[in-house]
Amino acid sequence: LAKTTQPISMDSYEGQEVNITCSHNNIATNDYITWYQQFPSQGPRFIIQGYKTKVTNEVASLFIPADRKSSTLSLPRVSLSDTAVYYCLVEGGLSDDYKLSFGAGTTVTVRA
Amino acid sequence: NAGVMQNPRHLVRRRGQEARLRCSPMKGHSHVYWYRQLPEEGLKFMVYLQKENIIDESGMPKERFSAEFPKEGPSILRIQQVVRGDSAAYFCASSPPSTRTDTQYFGPGTRLTVL
C-alpha cells in the first residue's frame, strides 16, 4: 500500500473552491487514486477515482500530474454541508487492495 | 436502491457481554468488509468476506472476534466478552463481484459503547 500525506485540516468559506493536495511519492504503476468523504457519525462515501490527468464528476474534480506523485481533489463552490473529513487512498485494485487504508484525512471546515 | 444497512446503529454493552453487529450489503453485492474506527483515528480493516467464505481476516484480533456472511441473511460481526477497548465505531462496506475491490460502499456504522 502506497503511503499518502495530506494536510490535517483546511478552512474555507461558502462559495469558495477548496483544493486538497495529497502526496504519494511511491505510487506504483498499477495504483489508482481514490478519495472518500466522511461526515460525522457516518461511514465514508466514495467521491472520485482516477489514474492520470483529470477526472470530473458531479461532486468534484481530481487532478493528477504526469508523474502521479501527487493528486489534488477540487471541490467547487463549497457549502456548509461539505464540512467533512476527506481521505486520499492509493490502491492497486489487486491482491489485498481491498484493505483500504484510511489515515487521519483532511478535516475541511466550511464557514458561512 | 437501498445502501448498505447496519444495525443496530448504537449498541451499549457491559464488560463481559457479547456484541452482535449486523450488516446487509447493497443489492447485488457479494463482497463484505468490516472496519473499525477508534475515536480520533482512521478506519482500520478487520475482515473481508464473500458468501459463506472468509477471504481475509488478518485485521481481526486473534481472540473474541469472529465474522460470518451466511448464504442467506446479513453478515455478522461478533465480539465475545467485550472490554472497554472494544468501544468504537464499526463500519461495514460492500462491493459488487465484478469491480475493483478498492471501490467500496459503506454503511452508517454501529457505535459500540462498552460500560
Coordinates of N, CA, C and O in Angstrom, one line a residue, chain A residues 98, chain B residues 21 23 25 29-35 45-57 60 66-70 74-78 91-95 101 104:
Chain A
Y98 N -8.2 -4.6 -1.2 CA -9.5 -4.3 -0.5 C -9.3 -3.8 0.9 O -10.2 -3.4 1.5
Chain B
L21 N -23.1 -7.4 15.7 CA -23.3 -6.3 14.7 C -23.7 -6.9 13.4 O -23.1 -7.9 12.9
C23 N -24.8 -6.5 9.2 CA -24.6 -5.7 8.0 C -25.3 -6.4 6.8 O -25.0 -7.5 6.5
P25 N -25.4 -6.0 2.9 CA -24.8 -5.3 1.8 C -25.8 -4.7 0.8 O -27.0 -5.1 0.8
H29 N -24.4 -7.0 -4.3 CA -23.0 -7.0 -3.8 C -22.7 -8.3 -3.0 O -23.5 -8.7 -2.2
S30 N -21.6 -9.0 -3.4 CA -21.3 -10.2 -2.8 C -20.0 -10.2 -1.9 O -19.6 -11.2 -1.3
H31 N -19.4 -9.0 -1.8 CA -18.2 -8.8 -1.1 C -18.5 -7.9 0.1 O -19.1 -6.8 -0.1
V32 N -18.2 -8.3 1.3 CA -18.4 -7.5 2.5 C -17.1 -7.3 3.3 O -16.3 -8.3 3.4
Y33 N -16.9 -6.2 3.8 CA -15.7 -5.8 4.5 C -16.1 -5.1 5.9 O -17.1 -4.4 5.9
W34 N -15.4 -5.4 6.9 CA -15.7 -4.8 8.2 C -14.4 -4.0 8.5 O -13.3 -4.4 8.4
Y35 N -14.7 -2.7 9.1 CA -13.6 -1.9 9.5 C -14.0 -1.4 10.9 O -15.2 -1.3 11.3
F45 N -8.9 -1.8 8.6 CA -9.5 -3.0 8.1 C -9.5 -4.2 9.1 O -8.6 -4.4 9.8
M46 N -10.6 -4.9 9.1 CA -10.7 -6.1 10.0 C -10.8 -7.4 9.2 O -10.0 -8.3 9.4
V47 N -11.8 -7.5 8.4 CA -12.1 -8.7 7.7 C -12.8 -8.5 6.4 O -13.5 -7.6 6.2
Y48 N -12.5 -9.5 5.5 CA -13.1 -9.4 4.1 C -13.8 -10.8 3.9 O -13.2 -11.8 4.1
L49 N -15.1 -10.7 3.6 CA -15.9 -12.0 3.4 C -16.6 -12.0 2.1 O -17.0 -10.9 1.6
Q50 N -16.8 -13.1 1.5 CA -17.8 -13.4 0.5 C -18.8 -14.4 1.0 O -18.5 -15.0 2.1
K51 N -19.8 -14.6 0.3 CA -20.9 -15.5 0.8 C -20.2 -16.9 1.3 O -19.6 -17.6 0.5
E52 N -20.4 -17.2 2.6 CA -20.0 -18.4 3.2 C -18.5 -18.6 3.2 O -18.0 -19.7 3.5
N53 N -17.8 -17.6 2.9 CA -16.3 -17.7 3.0 C -15.6 -16.5 3.6 O -16.0 -15.3 3.4
I54 N -14.7 -16.7 4.5 CA -13.8 -15.7 5.0 C -12.6 -15.6 4.1 O -11.8 -16.6 4.0
I55 N -12.4 -14.5 3.4 CA -11.3 -14.4 2.5 C -10.0 -13.9 3.2 O -9.0 -14.4 2.9
D56 N -10.2 -12.9 4.0 CA -9.0 -12.4 4.7 C -9.5 -11.8 6.1 O -10.3 -10.9 6.1
E57 N -9.0 -12.4 7.1 CA -9.3 -11.9 8.5 C -8.1 -11.4 9.2 O -8.0 -11.4 10.4
M60 N -8.4 -8.9 12.1 CA -9.2 -9.2 13.3 C -8.3 -9.5 14.5 O -7.3 -10.3 14.3
S66 N -15.2 -12.6 15.8 CA -15.5 -13.5 14.7 C -16.4 -12.8 13.7 O -17.2 -11.9 14.1
A67 N -16.4 -13.3 12.5 CA -17.3 -12.7 11.5 C -17.8 -13.9 10.6 O -17.1 -14.9 10.4
E68 N -19.0 -13.6 10.0 CA -19.6 -14.6 9.1 C -20.4 -13.9 8.1 O -20.9 -12.8 8.3
F69 N -20.6 -14.5 6.9 CA -21.5 -14.0 5.9 C -22.2 -15.2 5.3 O -21.7 -15.8 4.4
P70 N -23.3 -15.6 5.9 CA -24.0 -16.8 5.5 C -24.6 -16.7 4.1 O -24.8 -15.6 3.6
P74 N -27.8 -11.4 6.7 CA -26.8 -10.4 6.8 C -25.4 -11.0 7.2 O -25.4 -12.1 7.8
S75 N -24.4 -10.2 7.1 CA -23.1 -10.5 7.7 C -23.2 -10.1 9.1 O -23.8 -9.1 9.5
I76 N -22.5 -10.9 10.0 CA -22.5 -10.7 11.4 C -21.0 -10.6 11.9 O -20.2 -11.4 11.5
L77 N -20.8 -9.5 12.6 CA -19.5 -9.3 13.3 C -19.9 -9.6 14.8 O -20.7 -8.9 15.4
R78 N -19.2 -10.5 15.4 CA -19.5 -10.9 16.8 C -18.3 -10.7 17.7 O -17.2 -11.1 17.3
F91 N -17.7 -0.2 11.0 CA -18.3 0.1 9.7 C -18.3 -1.2 8.8 O -17.2 -1.9 8.8
C92 N -19.3 -1.4 8.1 CA -19.4 -2.4 7.1 C -19.4 -1.8 5.7 O -20.0 -0.7 5.5
A93 N -18.7 -2.4 4.8 CA -18.8 -1.9 3.4 C -19.0 -3.1 2.5 O -18.8 -4.3 2.8
S94 N -19.5 -2.8 1.3 CA -19.7 -3.9 0.3 C -19.3 -3.4 -1.1 O -19.1 -2.2 -1.3
S95 N -19.0 -4.4 -1.9 CA -18.7 -4.1 -3.3 C -19.3 -5.2 -4.2 O -19.4 -6.3 -3.8
T101 N -12.0 -4.0 -6.0 CA -12.4 -4.1 -4.6 C -12.0 -2.9 -3.8 O -12.2 -2.8 -2.6
Q104 N -15.5 0.8 -2.5 CA -16.4 0.1 -1.5 C -17.5 1.1 -1.1 O -17.2 2.3 -1.0

